[in-house]
Amino acid sequence: MTVEKPRVLIVEDEPTLAEGLKEALAFQGYECEIAEDGATGLEAARRGPFDVLLLDVMLPELSGFEVIEALRAEGNKTPTIMLTAKGAEDDRVQGLDLGADDYVTKPFAIRELVSRVGAQVRRARMDRGDGEEFEVDGMQFDLGRLECVRSGDEPVPLTPREGEILSYLRTRKGNVVTRDEFLLEVWKYPTANVETRTVDNTLAALRKKIERNPADPAIIKTVRGKGYRWGG
Ligand code: CA
Protein backbone atom coordinates (compact mmCIF):
# COMPACT_ATOMS: atom_id res chain seq x y z
CA MET A 1 0.00 0.00 0.00
CA THR A 2 1.08 3.55 -0.51
CA VAL A 3 0.64 6.64 1.60
CA GLU A 4 -2.39 8.61 0.50
CA LYS A 5 -1.23 12.07 -0.55
CA PRO A 6 -3.08 14.75 1.43
CA ARG A 7 -4.68 17.38 -0.82
CA VAL A 8 -4.49 21.06 0.06
CA LEU A 9 -6.52 23.88 -1.46
CA ILE A 10 -4.72 27.24 -1.29
CA VAL A 11 -7.08 30.20 -1.65
CA GLU A 12 -4.76 33.19 -1.91
CA ASP A 13 -4.74 36.11 -4.35
CA GLU A 14 -1.06 36.94 -3.95
CA PRO A 15 0.55 34.74 -6.64
CA THR A 16 4.05 34.71 -5.13
CA LEU A 17 2.77 33.58 -1.75
CA ALA A 18 0.40 31.01 -3.28
CA GLU A 19 3.17 29.52 -5.43
CA GLY A 20 5.64 29.54 -2.53
CA LEU A 21 3.17 27.63 -0.36
CA LYS A 22 2.42 25.19 -3.14
CA GLU A 23 6.10 24.50 -3.73
CA ALA A 24 6.91 24.02 -0.03
CA LEU A 25 3.93 21.70 0.50
CA ALA A 26 4.60 19.73 -2.69
CA PHE A 27 8.18 19.14 -1.55
CA GLN A 28 6.78 17.57 1.62
CA GLY A 29 4.49 15.31 -0.39
CA TYR A 30 1.22 17.25 -0.48
CA GLU A 31 -0.85 17.70 -3.61
CA CYS A 32 -1.94 21.33 -3.99
CA GLU A 33 -4.44 23.33 -5.96
CA ILE A 34 -4.50 27.14 -6.03
CA ALA A 35 -7.56 29.39 -6.31
CA GLU A 36 -6.88 33.11 -6.73
CA ASP A 37 -10.20 34.52 -5.57
CA GLY A 38 -12.93 33.65 -3.09
CA ALA A 39 -15.55 32.55 -5.61
CA THR A 40 -13.17 30.15 -7.38
CA GLY A 41 -11.98 28.91 -4.00
CA LEU A 42 -15.51 28.19 -2.81
CA GLU A 43 -16.27 26.31 -6.01
CA ALA A 44 -13.07 24.25 -5.73
CA ALA A 45 -13.70 23.48 -2.05
CA ARG A 46 -17.22 22.29 -2.86
CA ARG A 47 -15.89 20.08 -5.64
CA GLY A 48 -13.14 18.73 -3.30
CA PRO A 49 -12.39 16.67 -1.47
CA PHE A 50 -9.45 18.37 0.22
CA ASP A 51 -7.70 17.42 3.44
CA VAL A 52 -6.90 21.03 4.31
CA LEU A 53 -8.05 24.43 3.14
CA LEU A 54 -5.69 27.43 3.41
CA LEU A 55 -7.88 30.48 3.25
CA ASP A 56 -6.77 34.08 2.98
CA VAL A 57 -9.17 36.65 4.48
CA MET A 58 -8.81 39.54 2.03
CA LEU A 59 -9.75 38.10 -1.35
CA PRO A 60 -11.41 39.39 -4.54
CA GLU A 61 -15.00 38.28 -5.29
CA LEU A 62 -15.77 36.68 -1.92
CA SER A 63 -13.81 37.22 1.31
CA GLY A 64 -12.31 34.30 3.21
CA PHE A 65 -15.01 34.82 5.85
CA GLU A 66 -17.77 34.47 3.27
CA VAL A 67 -16.14 31.32 1.91
CA ILE A 68 -15.82 29.56 5.30
CA GLU A 69 -19.31 30.67 6.30
CA ALA A 70 -20.83 29.24 3.11
CA LEU A 71 -18.92 25.96 3.43
CA ARG A 72 -19.85 25.38 7.06
CA ALA A 73 -23.50 26.26 6.35
CA GLU A 74 -23.47 23.51 3.71
CA GLY A 75 -22.03 21.03 6.20
CA ASN A 76 -18.56 21.03 4.60
CA LYS A 77 -16.13 20.38 7.48
CA THR A 78 -12.80 20.54 5.60
CA PRO A 79 -10.13 21.51 8.18
CA THR A 80 -9.40 25.17 7.48
CA ILE A 81 -6.50 27.43 8.38
CA MET A 82 -7.16 31.16 7.90
CA LEU A 83 -4.35 33.45 6.78
CA THR A 84 -4.97 36.66 8.70
CA ALA A 85 -3.27 40.05 8.58
CA LYS A 86 -0.93 41.21 11.31
CA GLY A 87 -2.65 43.19 14.05
CA ALA A 88 -6.13 42.11 12.93
CA GLU A 89 -7.08 40.36 16.19
CA ASP A 90 -10.80 40.62 15.34
CA ASP A 91 -10.21 38.68 12.11
CA ARG A 92 -8.81 35.74 14.05
CA VAL A 93 -11.76 35.67 16.40
CA GLN A 94 -14.23 36.04 13.55
CA GLY A 95 -12.53 33.27 11.54
CA LEU A 96 -12.65 30.83 14.45
CA ASP A 97 -16.24 31.81 15.22
CA LEU A 98 -17.22 31.05 11.64
CA GLY A 99 -15.75 27.57 11.95
CA ALA A 100 -12.05 27.86 10.98
CA ASP A 101 -9.83 25.35 12.80
CA ASP A 102 -6.66 27.42 13.05
CA TYR A 103 -5.11 30.63 11.79
CA VAL A 104 -1.67 32.01 11.01
CA THR A 105 -0.79 35.68 10.98
CA LYS A 106 0.91 37.21 7.94
CA PRO A 107 3.81 37.43 7.45
CA PHE A 108 4.47 33.86 8.59
CA ALA A 109 7.32 31.42 8.15
CA ILE A 110 6.32 28.89 5.49
CA ARG A 111 7.85 26.14 7.59
CA GLU A 112 5.49 27.02 10.43
CA LEU A 113 2.49 26.90 8.11
CA VAL A 114 3.57 23.54 6.67
CA SER A 115 3.71 22.10 10.19
CA ARG A 116 0.21 23.49 10.97
CA VAL A 117 -1.10 21.85 7.81
CA GLY A 118 0.42 18.55 8.96
CA ALA A 119 -1.29 18.91 12.34
CA GLN A 120 -4.69 19.36 10.67
CA VAL A 121 -4.16 16.33 8.45
CA ARG A 122 -3.17 14.17 11.44
CA ARG A 123 -6.14 15.36 13.45
CA ALA A 124 -8.54 14.62 10.61
CA ARG A 125 -7.07 11.16 10.09
CA MET A 126 -6.89 10.36 13.79
CA ASP A 127 -10.01 8.25 13.98
CA ARG A 128 -9.82 6.55 10.62
CA GLY A 129 -7.46 3.78 11.72
CA ASP A 130 -7.02 2.61 8.12
CA GLY A 131 -3.33 3.40 7.88
CA GLU A 132 -0.27 1.26 7.57
CA GLU A 133 0.81 0.35 11.12
CA PHE A 134 3.99 -1.50 12.11
CA GLU A 135 6.78 -1.53 14.68
CA VAL A 136 10.53 -1.48 14.07
CA ASP A 137 13.27 -1.28 16.70
CA GLY A 138 10.76 -0.25 19.38
CA MET A 139 9.27 2.52 17.22
CA GLN A 140 5.54 2.26 16.48
CA PHE A 141 4.62 3.70 13.08
CA ASP A 142 1.17 4.74 11.95
CA LEU A 143 1.47 6.01 8.40
CA GLY A 144 -2.25 6.70 8.13
CA ARG A 145 -1.96 9.20 10.96
CA LEU A 146 1.50 10.25 9.79
CA GLU A 147 3.18 9.80 13.12
CA CYS A 148 5.40 7.47 15.09
CA VAL A 149 6.01 6.97 18.79
CA ARG A 150 8.33 5.16 21.16
CA SER A 151 6.67 3.94 24.33
CA GLY A 152 6.70 6.64 26.98
CA ASP A 153 7.64 9.39 24.50
CA GLU A 154 5.63 12.06 22.74
CA PRO A 155 4.35 11.10 19.24
CA VAL A 156 6.60 12.40 16.43
CA PRO A 157 4.83 13.88 13.38
CA LEU A 158 5.91 12.66 9.92
CA THR A 159 5.47 14.55 6.67
CA PRO A 160 3.61 12.77 3.84
CA ARG A 161 6.95 12.50 2.02
CA GLU A 162 8.56 10.79 5.02
CA GLY A 163 5.58 8.43 5.20
CA GLU A 164 6.05 7.56 1.52
CA ILE A 165 9.75 6.88 2.03
CA LEU A 166 9.09 4.51 4.94
CA SER A 167 6.30 2.75 3.08
CA TYR A 168 8.42 2.38 -0.06
CA LEU A 169 11.50 1.06 1.76
CA ARG A 170 9.30 -1.41 3.57
CA THR A 171 7.78 -2.78 0.37
CA ARG A 172 11.33 -3.17 -1.01
CA LYS A 173 12.44 -5.06 2.10
CA GLY A 174 15.60 -7.07 1.49
CA ASN A 175 16.63 -4.87 -1.47
CA VAL A 176 18.88 -1.85 -1.74
CA VAL A 177 17.02 1.28 -2.80
CA THR A 178 19.28 3.66 -4.68
CA ARG A 179 19.01 7.47 -4.65
CA ASP A 180 17.90 7.35 -8.28
CA GLU A 181 15.13 4.88 -7.46
CA PHE A 182 13.93 7.14 -4.64
CA LEU A 183 13.88 10.16 -6.94
CA LEU A 184 11.93 8.28 -9.61
CA GLU A 185 9.53 6.33 -7.41
CA VAL A 186 8.94 8.57 -4.41
CA TRP A 187 9.69 12.09 -5.65
CA LYS A 188 8.42 11.23 -9.14
CA TYR A 189 11.20 13.16 -10.82
CA PRO A 190 10.91 12.60 -14.58
CA THR A 191 14.57 11.61 -14.76
CA ALA A 192 16.82 10.49 -11.96
CA ASN A 193 19.95 11.76 -13.68
CA VAL A 194 20.10 14.89 -11.59
CA GLU A 195 22.76 15.90 -9.15
CA THR A 196 20.86 16.38 -5.93
CA ARG A 197 21.29 16.05 -2.20
CA THR A 198 17.53 15.88 -1.75
CA VAL A 199 17.41 12.18 -0.89
CA ASP A 200 20.32 12.24 1.54
CA ASN A 201 19.11 15.41 3.26
CA THR A 202 15.56 14.14 3.63
CA LEU A 203 16.72 10.76 4.94
CA ALA A 204 19.10 12.41 7.41
CA ALA A 205 16.22 14.49 8.80
CA LEU A 206 13.97 11.42 8.95
CA ARG A 207 16.58 9.39 10.80
CA LYS A 208 16.85 12.13 13.44
CA LYS A 209 13.13 11.68 14.05
CA ILE A 210 12.92 7.89 14.10
CA GLU A 211 16.28 6.34 15.02
CA ARG A 212 17.49 5.77 18.58
CA ASN A 213 20.96 6.64 17.33
CA PRO A 214 20.97 8.38 13.93
CA ALA A 215 24.74 7.76 13.67
CA ASP A 216 24.13 4.00 13.85
CA PRO A 217 20.67 3.61 12.31
CA ALA A 218 18.61 0.44 12.84
CA ILE A 219 15.49 1.30 10.81
CA ILE A 220 16.96 2.82 7.65
CA LYS A 221 20.38 1.30 6.97
CA THR A 222 22.99 2.77 4.65
CA VAL A 223 24.49 0.48 2.04
CA ARG A 224 27.78 2.17 1.33
CA GLY A 225 28.16 3.43 -2.22
CA LYS A 226 24.76 2.02 -3.20
CA GLY A 227 21.84 3.48 -1.28
CA TYR A 228 19.53 2.50 1.55
CA ARG A 229 17.92 -0.63 2.92
CA TRP A 230 14.99 -1.32 5.27
CA GLY A 231 16.41 -2.49 8.60
CA GLY A 232 13.16 -3.92 10.00
CA1 CA B 1 -5.24 38.75 0.04
Coordinates of C-alpha atoms and ligand atoms in Angstrom, one line a residue:
M1 CA 0.0 0.0 0.0
T2 CA 1.1 3.6 -0.5
V3 CA 0.6 6.6 1.6
E4 CA -2.4 8.6 0.5
K5 CA -1.2 12.1 -0.5
P6 CA -3.1 14.7 1.4
R7 CA -4.7 17.4 -0.8
V8 CA -4.5 21.1 0.1
L9 CA -6.5 23.9 -1.5
I10 CA -4.7 27.2 -1.3
V11 CA -7.1 30.2 -1.7
E12 CA -4.8 33.2 -1.9
D13 CA -4.7 36.1 -4.4
E14 CA -1.1 36.9 -4.0
P15 CA 0.6 34.7 -6.6
T16 CA 4.1 34.7 -5.1
L17 CA 2.8 33.6 -1.8
A18 CA 0.4 31.0 -3.3
E19 CA 3.2 29.5 -5.4
G20 CA 5.6 29.5 -2.5
L21 CA 3.2 27.6 -0.4
K22 CA 2.4 25.2 -3.1
E23 CA 6.1 24.5 -3.7
A24 CA 6.9 24.0 0.0
L25 CA 3.9 21.7 0.5
A26 CA 4.6 19.7 -2.7
F27 CA 8.2 19.1 -1.5
Q28 CA 6.8 17.6 1.6
G29 CA 4.5 15.3 -0.4
Y30 CA 1.2 17.2 -0.5
E31 CA -0.9 17.7 -3.6
C32 CA -1.9 21.3 -4.0
E33 CA -4.4 23.3 -6.0
I34 CA -4.5 27.1 -6.0
A35 CA -7.6 29.4 -6.3
E36 CA -6.9 33.1 -6.7
D37 CA -10.2 34.5 -5.6
G38 CA -12.9 33.7 -3.1
A39 CA -15.6 32.5 -5.6
T40 CA -13.2 30.2 -7.4
G41 CA -12.0 28.9 -4.0
L42 CA -15.5 28.2 -2.8
E43 CA -16.3 26.3 -6.0
A44 CA -13.1 24.3 -5.7
A45 CA -13.7 23.5 -2.0
R46 CA -17.2 22.3 -2.9
R47 CA -15.9 20.1 -5.6
G48 CA -13.1 18.7 -3.3
P49 CA -12.4 16.7 -1.5
F50 CA -9.4 18.4 0.2
D51 CA -7.7 17.4 3.4
V52 CA -6.9 21.0 4.3
L53 CA -8.1 24.4 3.1
L54 CA -5.7 27.4 3.4
L55 CA -7.9 30.5 3.3
D56 CA -6.8 34.1 3.0
V57 CA -9.2 36.6 4.5
M58 CA -8.8 39.5 2.0
L59 CA -9.8 38.1 -1.4
P60 CA -11.4 39.4 -4.5
E61 CA -15.0 38.3 -5.3
L62 CA -15.8 36.7 -1.9
S63 CA -13.8 37.2 1.3
G64 CA -12.3 34.3 3.2
F65 CA -15.0 34.8 5.9
E66 CA -17.8 34.5 3.3
V67 CA -16.1 31.3 1.9
I68 CA -15.8 29.6 5.3
E69 CA -19.3 30.7 6.3
A70 CA -20.8 29.2 3.1
L71 CA -18.9 26.0 3.4
R72 CA -19.8 25.4 7.1
A73 CA -23.5 26.3 6.3
E74 CA -23.5 23.5 3.7
G75 CA -22.0 21.0 6.2
N76 CA -18.6 21.0 4.6
K77 CA -16.1 20.4 7.5
T78 CA -12.8 20.5 5.6
P79 CA -10.1 21.5 8.2
T80 CA -9.4 25.2 7.5
I81 CA -6.5 27.4 8.4
M82 CA -7.2 31.2 7.9
L83 CA -4.4 33.5 6.8
T84 CA -5.0 36.7 8.7
A85 CA -3.3 40.1 8.6
K86 CA -0.9 41.2 11.3
G87 CA -2.6 43.2 14.0
A88 CA -6.1 42.1 12.9
E89 CA -7.1 40.4 16.2
D90 CA -10.8 40.6 15.3
D91 CA -10.2 38.7 12.1
R92 CA -8.8 35.7 14.0
V93 CA -11.8 35.7 16.4
Q94 CA -14.2 36.0 13.5
G95 CA -12.5 33.3 11.5
L96 CA -12.6 30.8 14.4
D97 CA -16.2 31.8 15.2
L98 CA -17.2 31.1 11.6
G99 CA -15.8 27.6 11.9
A100 CA -12.1 27.9 11.0
D101 CA -9.8 25.3 12.8
D102 CA -6.7 27.4 13.0
Y103 CA -5.1 30.6 11.8
V104 CA -1.7 32.0 11.0
T105 CA -0.8 35.7 11.0
K106 CA 0.9 37.2 7.9
P107 CA 3.8 37.4 7.5
F108 CA 4.5 33.9 8.6
A109 CA 7.3 31.4 8.2
I110 CA 6.3 28.9 5.5
R111 CA 7.9 26.1 7.6
E112 CA 5.5 27.0 10.4
L113 CA 2.5 26.9 8.1
V114 CA 3.6 23.5 6.7
S115 CA 3.7 22.1 10.2
R116 CA 0.2 23.5 11.0
V117 CA -1.1 21.8 7.8
G118 CA 0.4 18.5 9.0
A119 CA -1.3 18.9 12.3
Q120 CA -4.7 19.4 10.7
V121 CA -4.2 16.3 8.5
R122 CA -3.2 14.2 11.4
R123 CA -6.1 15.4 13.4
A124 CA -8.5 14.6 10.6
R125 CA -7.1 11.2 10.1
M126 CA -6.9 10.4 13.8
D127 CA -10.0 8.2 14.0
R128 CA -9.8 6.6 10.6
G129 CA -7.5 3.8 11.7
D130 CA -7.0 2.6 8.1
G131 CA -3.3 3.4 7.9
E132 CA -0.3 1.3 7.6
E133 CA 0.8 0.3 11.1
F134 CA 4.0 -1.5 12.1
E135 CA 6.8 -1.5 14.7
V136 CA 10.5 -1.5 14.1
D137 CA 13.3 -1.3 16.7
G138 CA 10.8 -0.3 19.4
M139 CA 9.3 2.5 17.2
Q140 CA 5.5 2.3 16.5
F141 CA 4.6 3.7 13.1
D142 CA 1.2 4.7 11.9
L143 CA 1.5 6.0 8.4
G144 CA -2.3 6.7 8.1
R145 CA -2.0 9.2 11.0
L146 CA 1.5 10.3 9.8
E147 CA 3.2 9.8 13.1
C148 CA 5.4 7.5 15.1
V149 CA 6.0 7.0 18.8
R150 CA 8.3 5.2 21.2
S151 CA 6.7 3.9 24.3
G152 CA 6.7 6.6 27.0
D153 CA 7.6 9.4 24.5
E154 CA 5.6 12.1 22.7
P155 CA 4.4 11.1 19.2
V156 CA 6.6 12.4 16.4
P157 CA 4.8 13.9 13.4
L158 CA 5.9 12.7 9.9
T159 CA 5.5 14.6 6.7
P160 CA 3.6 12.8 3.8
R161 CA 7.0 12.5 2.0
E162 CA 8.6 10.8 5.0
G163 CA 5.6 8.4 5.2
E164 CA 6.0 7.6 1.5
I165 CA 9.8 6.9 2.0
L166 CA 9.1 4.5 4.9
S167 CA 6.3 2.8 3.1
Y168 CA 8.4 2.4 -0.1
L169 CA 11.5 1.1 1.8
R170 CA 9.3 -1.4 3.6
T171 CA 7.8 -2.8 0.4
R172 CA 11.3 -3.2 -1.0
K173 CA 12.4 -5.1 2.1
G174 CA 15.6 -7.1 1.5
N175 CA 16.6 -4.9 -1.5
V176 CA 18.9 -1.9 -1.7
V177 CA 17.0 1.3 -2.8
T178 CA 19.3 3.7 -4.7
R179 CA 19.0 7.5 -4.6
D180 CA 17.9 7.3 -8.3
E181 CA 15.1 4.9 -7.5
F182 CA 13.9 7.1 -4.6
L183 CA 13.9 10.2 -6.9
L184 CA 11.9 8.3 -9.6
E185 CA 9.5 6.3 -7.4
V186 CA 8.9 8.6 -4.4
W187 CA 9.7 12.1 -5.6
K188 CA 8.4 11.2 -9.1
Y189 CA 11.2 13.2 -10.8
P190 CA 10.9 12.6 -14.6
T191 CA 14.6 11.6 -14.8
A192 CA 16.8 10.5 -12.0
N193 CA 20.0 11.8 -13.7
V194 CA 20.1 14.9 -11.6
E195 CA 22.8 15.9 -9.1
T196 CA 20.9 16.4 -5.9
R197 CA 21.3 16.1 -2.2
T198 CA 17.5 15.9 -1.7
V199 CA 17.4 12.2 -0.9
D200 CA 20.3 12.2 1.5
N201 CA 19.1 15.4 3.3
T202 CA 15.6 14.1 3.6
L203 CA 16.7 10.8 4.9
A204 CA 19.1 12.4 7.4
A205 CA 16.2 14.5 8.8
L206 CA 14.0 11.4 8.9
R207 CA 16.6 9.4 10.8
K208 CA 16.8 12.1 13.4
K209 CA 13.1 11.7 14.1
I210 CA 12.9 7.9 14.1
E211 CA 16.3 6.3 15.0
R212 CA 17.5 5.8 18.6
N213 CA 21.0 6.6 17.3
P214 CA 21.0 8.4 13.9
A215 CA 24.7 7.8 13.7
D216 CA 24.1 4.0 13.9
P217 CA 20.7 3.6 12.3
A218 CA 18.6 0.4 12.8
I219 CA 15.5 1.3 10.8
I220 CA 17.0 2.8 7.7
K221 CA 20.4 1.3 7.0
T222 CA 23.0 2.8 4.7
V223 CA 24.5 0.5 2.0
R224 CA 27.8 2.2 1.3
G225 CA 28.2 3.4 -2.2
K226 CA 24.8 2.0 -3.2
G227 CA 21.8 3.5 -1.3
Y228 CA 19.5 2.5 1.5
R229 CA 17.9 -0.6 2.9
W230 CA 15.0 -1.3 5.3
G231 CA 16.4 -2.5 8.6
G232 CA 13.2 -3.9 10.0
Ligands
CA1 CA -5.2 38.7 0.0

